[in-house]
Tab-separated table of C-alpha atoms in Angstrom:
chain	number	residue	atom	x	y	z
U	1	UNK	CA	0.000	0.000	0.000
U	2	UNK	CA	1.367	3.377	-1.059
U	3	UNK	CA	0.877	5.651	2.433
U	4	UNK	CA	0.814	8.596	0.702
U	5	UNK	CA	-2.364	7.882	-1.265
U	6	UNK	CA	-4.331	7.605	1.453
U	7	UNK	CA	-3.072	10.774	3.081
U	8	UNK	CA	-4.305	14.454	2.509
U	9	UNK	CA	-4.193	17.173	4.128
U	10	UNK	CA	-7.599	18.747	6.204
U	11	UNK	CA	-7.683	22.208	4.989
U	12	UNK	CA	-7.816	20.080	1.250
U	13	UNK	CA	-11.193	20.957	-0.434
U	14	UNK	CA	-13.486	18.147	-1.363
U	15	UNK	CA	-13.560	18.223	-4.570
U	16	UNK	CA	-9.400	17.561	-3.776
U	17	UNK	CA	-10.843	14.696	-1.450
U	18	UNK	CA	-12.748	13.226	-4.147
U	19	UNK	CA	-10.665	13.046	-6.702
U	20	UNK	CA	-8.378	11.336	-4.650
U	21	UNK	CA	-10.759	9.011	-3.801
U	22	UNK	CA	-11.775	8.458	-7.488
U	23	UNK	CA	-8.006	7.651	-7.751
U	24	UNK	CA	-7.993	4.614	-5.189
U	25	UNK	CA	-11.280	3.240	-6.835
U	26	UNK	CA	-11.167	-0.479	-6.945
U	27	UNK	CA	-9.240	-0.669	-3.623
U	28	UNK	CA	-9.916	0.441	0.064
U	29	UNK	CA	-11.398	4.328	-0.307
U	30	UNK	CA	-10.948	5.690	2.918
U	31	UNK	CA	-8.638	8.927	2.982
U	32	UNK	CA	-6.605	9.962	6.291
U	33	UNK	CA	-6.569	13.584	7.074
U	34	UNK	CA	-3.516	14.958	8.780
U	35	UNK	CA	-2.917	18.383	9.935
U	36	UNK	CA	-0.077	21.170	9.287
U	37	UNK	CA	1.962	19.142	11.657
U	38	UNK	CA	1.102	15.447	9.864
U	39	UNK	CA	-0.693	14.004	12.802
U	40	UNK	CA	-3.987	12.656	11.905
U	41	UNK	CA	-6.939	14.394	13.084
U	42	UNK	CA	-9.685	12.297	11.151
U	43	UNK	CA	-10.970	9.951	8.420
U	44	UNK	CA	-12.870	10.874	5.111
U	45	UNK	CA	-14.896	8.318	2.750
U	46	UNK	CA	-17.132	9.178	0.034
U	47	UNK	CA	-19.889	8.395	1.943
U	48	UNK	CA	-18.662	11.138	4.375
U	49	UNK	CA	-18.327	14.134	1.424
U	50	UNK	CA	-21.998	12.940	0.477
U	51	UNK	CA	-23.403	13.230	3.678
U	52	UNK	CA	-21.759	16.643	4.201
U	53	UNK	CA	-23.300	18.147	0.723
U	54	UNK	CA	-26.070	16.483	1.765
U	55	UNK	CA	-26.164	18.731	4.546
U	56	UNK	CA	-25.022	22.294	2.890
U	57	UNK	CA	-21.734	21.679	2.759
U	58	UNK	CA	-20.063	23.288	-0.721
U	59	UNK	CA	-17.450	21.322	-2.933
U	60	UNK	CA	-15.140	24.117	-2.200
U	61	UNK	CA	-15.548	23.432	1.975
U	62	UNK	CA	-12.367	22.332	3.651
U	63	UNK	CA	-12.163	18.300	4.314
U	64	UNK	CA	-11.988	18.866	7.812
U	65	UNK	CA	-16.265	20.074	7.466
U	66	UNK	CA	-17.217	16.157	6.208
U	67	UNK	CA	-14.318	14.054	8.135
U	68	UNK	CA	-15.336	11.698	10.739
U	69	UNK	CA	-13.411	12.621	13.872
U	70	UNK	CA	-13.632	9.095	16.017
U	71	UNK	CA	-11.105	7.398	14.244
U	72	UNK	CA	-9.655	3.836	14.811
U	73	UNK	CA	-5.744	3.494	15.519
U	74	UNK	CA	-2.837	2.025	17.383
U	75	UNK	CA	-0.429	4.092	18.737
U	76	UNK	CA	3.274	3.007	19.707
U	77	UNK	CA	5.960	1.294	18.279
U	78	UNK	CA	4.848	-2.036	19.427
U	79	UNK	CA	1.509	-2.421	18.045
U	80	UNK	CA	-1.724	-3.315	20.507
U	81	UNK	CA	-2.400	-6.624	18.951
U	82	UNK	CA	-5.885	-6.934	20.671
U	83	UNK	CA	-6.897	-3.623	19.199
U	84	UNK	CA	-6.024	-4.821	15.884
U	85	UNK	CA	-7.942	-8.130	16.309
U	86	UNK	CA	-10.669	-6.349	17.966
U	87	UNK	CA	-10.960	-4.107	14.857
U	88	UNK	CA	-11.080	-6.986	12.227
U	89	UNK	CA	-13.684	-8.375	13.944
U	90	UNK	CA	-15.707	-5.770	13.450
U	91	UNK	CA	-15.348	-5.216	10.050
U	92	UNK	CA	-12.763	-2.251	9.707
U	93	UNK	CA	-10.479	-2.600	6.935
U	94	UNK	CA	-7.696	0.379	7.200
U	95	UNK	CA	-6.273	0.461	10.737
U	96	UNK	CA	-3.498	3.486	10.783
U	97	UNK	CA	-0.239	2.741	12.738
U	98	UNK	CA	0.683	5.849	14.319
U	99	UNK	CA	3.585	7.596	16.015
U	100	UNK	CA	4.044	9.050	19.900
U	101	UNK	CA	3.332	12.315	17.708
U	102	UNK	CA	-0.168	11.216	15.941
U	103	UNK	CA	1.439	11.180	12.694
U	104	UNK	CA	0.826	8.337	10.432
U	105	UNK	CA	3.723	5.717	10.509
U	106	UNK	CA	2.048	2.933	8.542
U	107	UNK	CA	-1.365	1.823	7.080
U	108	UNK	CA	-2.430	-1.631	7.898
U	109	UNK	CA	-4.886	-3.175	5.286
U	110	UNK	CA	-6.427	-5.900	7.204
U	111	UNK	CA	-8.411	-7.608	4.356
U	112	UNK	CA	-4.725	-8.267	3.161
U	113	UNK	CA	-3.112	-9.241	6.039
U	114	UNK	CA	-4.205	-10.336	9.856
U	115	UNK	CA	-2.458	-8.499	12.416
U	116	UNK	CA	0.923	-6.797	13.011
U	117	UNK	CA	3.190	-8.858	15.158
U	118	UNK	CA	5.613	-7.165	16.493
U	119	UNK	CA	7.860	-10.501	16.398
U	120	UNK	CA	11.078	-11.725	14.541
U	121	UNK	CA	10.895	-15.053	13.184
U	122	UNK	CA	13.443	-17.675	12.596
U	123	UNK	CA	12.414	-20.991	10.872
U	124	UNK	CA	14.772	-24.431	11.971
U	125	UNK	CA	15.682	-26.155	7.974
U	126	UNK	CA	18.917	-27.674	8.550
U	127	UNK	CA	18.023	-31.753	8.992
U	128	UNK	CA	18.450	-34.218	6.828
U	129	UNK	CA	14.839	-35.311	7.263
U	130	UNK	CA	16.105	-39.230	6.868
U	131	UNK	CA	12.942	-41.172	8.056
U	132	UNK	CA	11.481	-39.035	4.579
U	133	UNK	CA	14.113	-40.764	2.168
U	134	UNK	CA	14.685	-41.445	-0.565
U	135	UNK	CA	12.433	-38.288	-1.132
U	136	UNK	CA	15.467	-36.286	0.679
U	137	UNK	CA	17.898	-37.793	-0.749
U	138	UNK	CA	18.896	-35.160	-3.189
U	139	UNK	CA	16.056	-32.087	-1.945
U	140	UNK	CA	15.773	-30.976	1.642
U	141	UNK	CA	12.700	-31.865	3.468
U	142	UNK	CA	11.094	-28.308	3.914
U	143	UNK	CA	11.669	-27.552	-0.024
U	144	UNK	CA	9.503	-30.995	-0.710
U	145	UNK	CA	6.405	-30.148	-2.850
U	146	UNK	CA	2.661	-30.592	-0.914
U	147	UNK	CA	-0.298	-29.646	-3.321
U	148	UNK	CA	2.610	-27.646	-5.703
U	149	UNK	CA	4.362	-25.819	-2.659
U	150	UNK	CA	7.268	-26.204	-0.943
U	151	UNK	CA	6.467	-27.058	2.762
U	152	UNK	CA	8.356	-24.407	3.866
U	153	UNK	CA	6.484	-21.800	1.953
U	154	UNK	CA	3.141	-22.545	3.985
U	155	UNK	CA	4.833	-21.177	7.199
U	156	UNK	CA	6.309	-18.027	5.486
U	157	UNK	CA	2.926	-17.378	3.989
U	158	UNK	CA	1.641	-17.537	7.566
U	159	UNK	CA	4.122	-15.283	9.000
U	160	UNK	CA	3.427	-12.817	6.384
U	161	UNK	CA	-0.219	-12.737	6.702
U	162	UNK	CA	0.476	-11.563	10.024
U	163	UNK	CA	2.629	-8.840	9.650
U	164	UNK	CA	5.838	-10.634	10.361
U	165	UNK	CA	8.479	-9.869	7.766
U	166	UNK	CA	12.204	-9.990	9.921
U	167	UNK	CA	12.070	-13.654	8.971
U	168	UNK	CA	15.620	-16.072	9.044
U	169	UNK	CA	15.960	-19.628	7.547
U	170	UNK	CA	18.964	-21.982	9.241
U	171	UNK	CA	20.113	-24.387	6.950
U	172	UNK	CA	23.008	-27.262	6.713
U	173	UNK	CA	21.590	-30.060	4.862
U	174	UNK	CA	21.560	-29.380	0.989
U	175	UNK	CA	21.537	-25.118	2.326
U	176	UNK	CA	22.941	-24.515	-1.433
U	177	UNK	CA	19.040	-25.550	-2.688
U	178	UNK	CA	17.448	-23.518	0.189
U	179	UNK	CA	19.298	-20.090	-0.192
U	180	UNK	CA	18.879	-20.481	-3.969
U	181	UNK	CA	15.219	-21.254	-3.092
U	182	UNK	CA	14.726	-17.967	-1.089
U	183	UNK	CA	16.904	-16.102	-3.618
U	184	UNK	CA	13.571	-14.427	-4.401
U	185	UNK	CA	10.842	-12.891	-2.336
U	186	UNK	CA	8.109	-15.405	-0.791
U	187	UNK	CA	4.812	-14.059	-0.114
U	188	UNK	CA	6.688	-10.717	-0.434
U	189	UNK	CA	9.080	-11.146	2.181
U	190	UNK	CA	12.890	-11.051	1.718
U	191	UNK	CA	13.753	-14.382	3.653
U	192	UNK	CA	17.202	-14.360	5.167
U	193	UNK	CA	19.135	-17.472	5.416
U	194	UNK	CA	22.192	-18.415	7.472
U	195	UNK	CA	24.504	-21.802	7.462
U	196	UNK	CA	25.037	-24.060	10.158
U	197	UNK	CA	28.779	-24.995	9.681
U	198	UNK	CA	28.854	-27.298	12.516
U	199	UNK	CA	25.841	-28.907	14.335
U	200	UNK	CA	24.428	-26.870	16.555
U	201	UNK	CA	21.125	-28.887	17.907
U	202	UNK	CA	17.645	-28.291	17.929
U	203	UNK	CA	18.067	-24.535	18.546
U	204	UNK	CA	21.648	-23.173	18.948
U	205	UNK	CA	21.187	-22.345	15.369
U	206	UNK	CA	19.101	-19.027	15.859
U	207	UNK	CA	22.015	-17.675	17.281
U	208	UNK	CA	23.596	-16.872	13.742
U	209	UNK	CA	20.308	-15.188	12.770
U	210	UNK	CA	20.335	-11.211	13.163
U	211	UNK	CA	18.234	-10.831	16.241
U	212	UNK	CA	17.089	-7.443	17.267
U	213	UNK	CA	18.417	-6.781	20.727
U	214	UNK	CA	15.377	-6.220	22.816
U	215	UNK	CA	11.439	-8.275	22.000
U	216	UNK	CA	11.632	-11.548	21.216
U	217	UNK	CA	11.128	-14.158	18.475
U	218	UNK	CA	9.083	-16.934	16.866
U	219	UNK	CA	11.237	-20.158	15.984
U	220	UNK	CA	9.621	-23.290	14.880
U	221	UNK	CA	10.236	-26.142	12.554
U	222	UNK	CA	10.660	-25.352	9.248
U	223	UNK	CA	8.621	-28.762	8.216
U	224	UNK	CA	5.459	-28.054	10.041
U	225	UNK	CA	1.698	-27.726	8.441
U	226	UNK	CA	-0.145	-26.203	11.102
U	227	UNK	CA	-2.654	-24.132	11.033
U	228	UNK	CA	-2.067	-22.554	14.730
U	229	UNK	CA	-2.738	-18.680	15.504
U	230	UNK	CA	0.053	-16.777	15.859
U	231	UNK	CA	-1.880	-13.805	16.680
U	232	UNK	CA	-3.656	-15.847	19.837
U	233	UNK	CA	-0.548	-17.582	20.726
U	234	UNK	CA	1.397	-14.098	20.928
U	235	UNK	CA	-1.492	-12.366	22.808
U	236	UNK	CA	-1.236	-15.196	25.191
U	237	UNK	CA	2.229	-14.707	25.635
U	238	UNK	CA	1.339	-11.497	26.470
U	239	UNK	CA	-1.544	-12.083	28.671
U	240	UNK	CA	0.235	-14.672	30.796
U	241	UNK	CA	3.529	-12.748	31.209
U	242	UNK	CA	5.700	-15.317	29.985
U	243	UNK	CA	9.341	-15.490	28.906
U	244	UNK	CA	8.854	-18.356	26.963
U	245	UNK	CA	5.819	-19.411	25.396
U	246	UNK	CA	5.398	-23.158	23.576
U	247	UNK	CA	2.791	-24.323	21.583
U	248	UNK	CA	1.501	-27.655	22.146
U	249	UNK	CA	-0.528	-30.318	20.872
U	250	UNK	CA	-2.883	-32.506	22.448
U	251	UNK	CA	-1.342	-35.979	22.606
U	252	UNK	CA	-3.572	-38.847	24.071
U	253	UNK	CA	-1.879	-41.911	25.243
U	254	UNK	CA	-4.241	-45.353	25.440
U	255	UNK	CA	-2.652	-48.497	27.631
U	256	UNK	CA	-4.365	-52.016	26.065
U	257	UNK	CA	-3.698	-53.457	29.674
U	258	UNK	CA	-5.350	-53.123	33.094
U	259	UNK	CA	-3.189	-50.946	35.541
U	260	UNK	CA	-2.581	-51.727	38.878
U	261	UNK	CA	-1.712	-49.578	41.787
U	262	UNK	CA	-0.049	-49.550	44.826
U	263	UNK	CA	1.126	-48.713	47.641
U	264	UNK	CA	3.910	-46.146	48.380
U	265	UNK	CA	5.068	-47.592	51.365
U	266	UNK	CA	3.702	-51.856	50.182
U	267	UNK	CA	4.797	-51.665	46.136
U	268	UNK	CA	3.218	-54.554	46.115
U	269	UNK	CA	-0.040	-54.269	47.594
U	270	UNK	CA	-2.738	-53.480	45.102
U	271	UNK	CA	-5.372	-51.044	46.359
U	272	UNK	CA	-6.843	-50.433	42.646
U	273	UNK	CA	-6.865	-51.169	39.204
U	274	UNK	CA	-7.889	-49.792	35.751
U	275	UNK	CA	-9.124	-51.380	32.797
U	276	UNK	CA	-7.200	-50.251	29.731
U	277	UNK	CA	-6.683	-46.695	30.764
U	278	UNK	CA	-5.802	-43.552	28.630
U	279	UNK	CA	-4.193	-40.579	29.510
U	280	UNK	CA	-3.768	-37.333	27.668
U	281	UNK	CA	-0.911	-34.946	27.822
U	282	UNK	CA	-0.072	-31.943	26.199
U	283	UNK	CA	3.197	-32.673	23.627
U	284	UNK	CA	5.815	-29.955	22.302
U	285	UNK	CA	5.006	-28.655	18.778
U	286	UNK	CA	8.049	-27.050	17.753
U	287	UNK	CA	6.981	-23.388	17.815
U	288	UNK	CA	8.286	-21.243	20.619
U	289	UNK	CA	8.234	-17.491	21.626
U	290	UNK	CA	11.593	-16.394	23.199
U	291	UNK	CA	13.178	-13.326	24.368
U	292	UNK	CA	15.732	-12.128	22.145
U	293	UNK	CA	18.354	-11.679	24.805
U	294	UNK	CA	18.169	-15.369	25.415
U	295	UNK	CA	18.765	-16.299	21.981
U	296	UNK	CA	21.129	-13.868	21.067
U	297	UNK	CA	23.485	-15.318	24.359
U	298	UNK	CA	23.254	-18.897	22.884
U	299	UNK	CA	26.924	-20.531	22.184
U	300	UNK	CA	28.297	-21.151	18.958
U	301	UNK	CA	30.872	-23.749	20.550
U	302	UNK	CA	28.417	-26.289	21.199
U	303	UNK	CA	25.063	-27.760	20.609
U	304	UNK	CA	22.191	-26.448	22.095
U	305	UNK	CA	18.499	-27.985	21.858
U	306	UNK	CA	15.433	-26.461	22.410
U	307	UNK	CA	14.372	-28.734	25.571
U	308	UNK	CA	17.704	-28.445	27.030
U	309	UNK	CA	17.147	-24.079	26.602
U	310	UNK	CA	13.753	-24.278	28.479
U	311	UNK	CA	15.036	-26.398	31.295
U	312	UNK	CA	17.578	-24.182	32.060
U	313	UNK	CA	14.874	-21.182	32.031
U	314	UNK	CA	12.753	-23.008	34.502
U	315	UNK	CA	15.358	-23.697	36.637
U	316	UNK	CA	16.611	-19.845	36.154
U	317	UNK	CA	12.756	-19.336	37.577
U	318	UNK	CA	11.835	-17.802	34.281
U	319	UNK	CA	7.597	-18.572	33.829
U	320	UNK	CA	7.515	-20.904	30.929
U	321	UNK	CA	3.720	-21.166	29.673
U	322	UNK	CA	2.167	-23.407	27.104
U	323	UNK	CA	0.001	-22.665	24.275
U	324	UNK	CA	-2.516	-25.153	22.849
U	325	UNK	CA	-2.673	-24.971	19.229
U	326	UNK	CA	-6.315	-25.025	17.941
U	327	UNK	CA	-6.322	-26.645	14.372
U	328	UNK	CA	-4.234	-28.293	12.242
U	329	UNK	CA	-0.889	-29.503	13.157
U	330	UNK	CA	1.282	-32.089	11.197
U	331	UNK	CA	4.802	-33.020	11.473
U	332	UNK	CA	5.809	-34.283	8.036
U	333	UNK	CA	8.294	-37.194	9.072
U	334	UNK	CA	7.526	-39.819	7.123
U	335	UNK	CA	6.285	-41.232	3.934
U	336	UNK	CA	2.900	-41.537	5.453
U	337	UNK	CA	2.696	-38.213	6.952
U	338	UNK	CA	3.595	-36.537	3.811
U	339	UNK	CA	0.590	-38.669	2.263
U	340	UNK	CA	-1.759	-37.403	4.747
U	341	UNK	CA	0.038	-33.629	4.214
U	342	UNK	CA	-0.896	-34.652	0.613
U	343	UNK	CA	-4.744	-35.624	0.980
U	344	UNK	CA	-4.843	-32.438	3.710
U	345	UNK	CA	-4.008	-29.604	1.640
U	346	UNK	CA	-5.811	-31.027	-0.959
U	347	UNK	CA	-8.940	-31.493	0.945
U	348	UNK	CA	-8.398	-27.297	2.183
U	349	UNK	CA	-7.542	-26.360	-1.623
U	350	UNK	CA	-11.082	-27.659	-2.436
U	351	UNK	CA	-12.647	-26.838	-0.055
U	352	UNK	CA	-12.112	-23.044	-0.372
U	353	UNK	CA	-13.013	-23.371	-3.984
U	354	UNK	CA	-16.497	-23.900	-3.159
C-alpha cells in the first residue's frame, strides 16, 4: 500500500478529497486527514463528502467540514495486537499505525493481512529429514512439494499474513538448494538465510540469525503444516507474562492393559486397578516465543536444543507457559505423513473453492 495515497491534508477541499478518492477506486477508499503538523486528526470516505453536501456543505468546503473525527488506531511502536484483532472483527479494513506524535507511521490493510506482530521469526531447515528418504535424498525436506508448494512456503505465507516480515531460515543439509530457493521474495518477504557450519542442535542455530536486541522471536520447525494462531498464541504470551511461550498439541496416550496400583510404602499391595486406561498430555510442537536476549546469548561452541534451553529457564525461575494450538498440526516425518500432508491440503484447496 502506497501511504501517501491515502493521506491528505484537512484544509484540502473536497472536490481535492474526491478526486483522490476516485483515484484509489477499486481498492480500500478511505482517505486519512492529517494536519499542518502530519498528525492525523480524522478519516474521510465518500460516503462522508456525500453526507456533508447532503447537509449544505459546498465542494469548495475544507475536508476537515465532512471528516469523521472518532477514528480507529494504534499508537506506539509495538503495536496493541488486541486492538487490531478487535478491529477486524468488526469489520474495519484500514487500521493506521501511528507515532508518539499522531502522525501516520504505517497503514495496515487488514483484508490483506491479519495483524501486526511485532515478532522476529526464525524458521529451523537444517536436517536431513532421513525417516522421509529417498524423497530427501537429493532435496531438503522443507523444499519438498505438498499440493505444488514447498512445505516451507506454507509457514512463510503464515508469517506474512500476520505482519511478520524480519524472517531467518537456518540451513546445513543441501543449504545450497534452500538459499537459492529464497533467492527471491516469498509471499513478499525477503527471507534471510544463514549456514550451520557445525551442528548446533535443535536450537543453537538461531544464534547466527540477526536478532534485534530487545522483544523476542518466533522459531519453529521449518517442516510443520499447522494451522495454529500466531496472533492468539502471541497475545497469550502477552496475557500470561511469559518469557517463553510453547505451543503444544494434544497428545492422548491409550494403555491395552489393566493398571494396577499400589502402595507407596507396600509396592506390592494393590489397592486399585484400571481397565485399559488412557491418559492425555499436552506434547511440544516445535513453535516457541523467546526473548531475544536469550537467543542472542546462545553458544556457537556447542550444541544447544530447544528442551535443554527451556530447562535451564525453569530452573533460572523464568515462567515458561504453554500454548494449545487449535487446528491443524502435522509433522511431516515420514512417507505416510507426507501422504496425509498430501490428501490435507488437498482437501483445504477444495474446499475453499467452493
Amino acid at each position: 500500500m502506497n501511504l501517501n495515497d491515502h493521506i491528505i491534508s484537512a484544509s484540502a477541499s473536497l472536490l481535492e478529497a474526491l478526486e483522490a478518492l476516485n483515484r484509489l477506486s477499486g481498492g480500500a477508499m478511505t482517505l486519512f486527514a492529517v494536519d499542518s503538523q502530519g498528525r492525523l486528526t480524522g478519516t474521510v470516505t465518500d460516503g462522508d463528502i456525500r453526507r456533508a453536501l447532503l447537509a449544505g456543505c459546498r465542494i469548495d468546503d475544507k475536508v476537515e467540514a465532512a471528516m469523521h473525527r472518532r477514528f480507529k488506531s494504534v499508537t506506539g511502536e509495538c503495536p496493541d495486537v488486541a486492538a487490531l484483532r478487535d478491529f477486524r472483527n468488526k469489520g474495519i479494513r484500514l487500521v493506521p499505525l501511528l507515532n508518539a506524535d499522531g502522525t501516520i507511521r504505517s497503514i495496515v490493510d487488514l483484508s490483506a493481512r491479519r495483524t501486526v506482530l511485532p515478532l522476529s521469526a526464525i524458521l529451523m531447515a537444517g536436517g536431513k529429514g532421513e525417516r522421509l528418504r529417498p524423497l530427501t535424498l537429493s532435496k531438503p525436506k522443507p523444499l519438498l512439494e505438498i499440493d505444488g508448494r514447498a512445505i516451507i512456503d506454507y509457514n512463510i505465507e503464515a508469517l506474512a499474513a500476520c505482519g511478520i516480515t524480519d524472517i531467518s531460515v537456518t540451513t546445513r543439509y543441501l543449504a545450497e538448494q534452500i538459499h537459492a530457493h529464497f533467492a527471491r521474495p516469498v509471499a513478499g518477504v525477503d527471507v534471510k538465510c544463514v549456514e550451520e557450519t557445525r551442528p548446533l542442535g535443535t536450537i543453537g542455530s538461531a544464534a547466527l540469525a540477526e536478532i534485534p536486541a530487545d522483544g523476542n522471536t518466533l522459531v519453529m520447525n521449518s517442516d510443520l503444516l499447522t494451522t495454529i494462531s500466531f496472533e492468539d498464541m502471541y497475545i497469550h504470551h502477552l496475557s500470561s507474562k511469559s518469557d517463553i511461550t510453547i505451543a503444544a498439541i494434544p497428545y492422548q496416550v491409550s494403555v491395552p492393559f489393566a493398571i494396577l496400583t499400589s502402595e507407596a510404602g507396600d509396592p506390592t499391595r494393590v489397592t486399585a486397578i484400571e481397565e485399559k486406561p488412557s491418559y492425555s498430555f499436552f506434547a511440544n510442537a516445535g513453535i516457541y516465543i523467546f526473548p531475544n536476549d536469550m537467543l542472542r546469548s546462545l553458544p556457537l561452541d556447542r550444541p544447544t536444543d530447544a528442551p535443554d534451553l527451556i530447562r535451564n529457564a525453569i530452573a533460572e525461575g523464568l515462567r515458561v507457559t504453554y500454548f494449545p494450538i487449535n487446528g491443524t498440526w502435522l509433522d511431516v516425518g515420514t512417507p505416510a505423513d507426507f501422504h496425509q500432508a498430501e490428501q490435507l491440503m488437498r482437501h483445504h484447496r477444495n474446499f475453499s473453492a467452493r
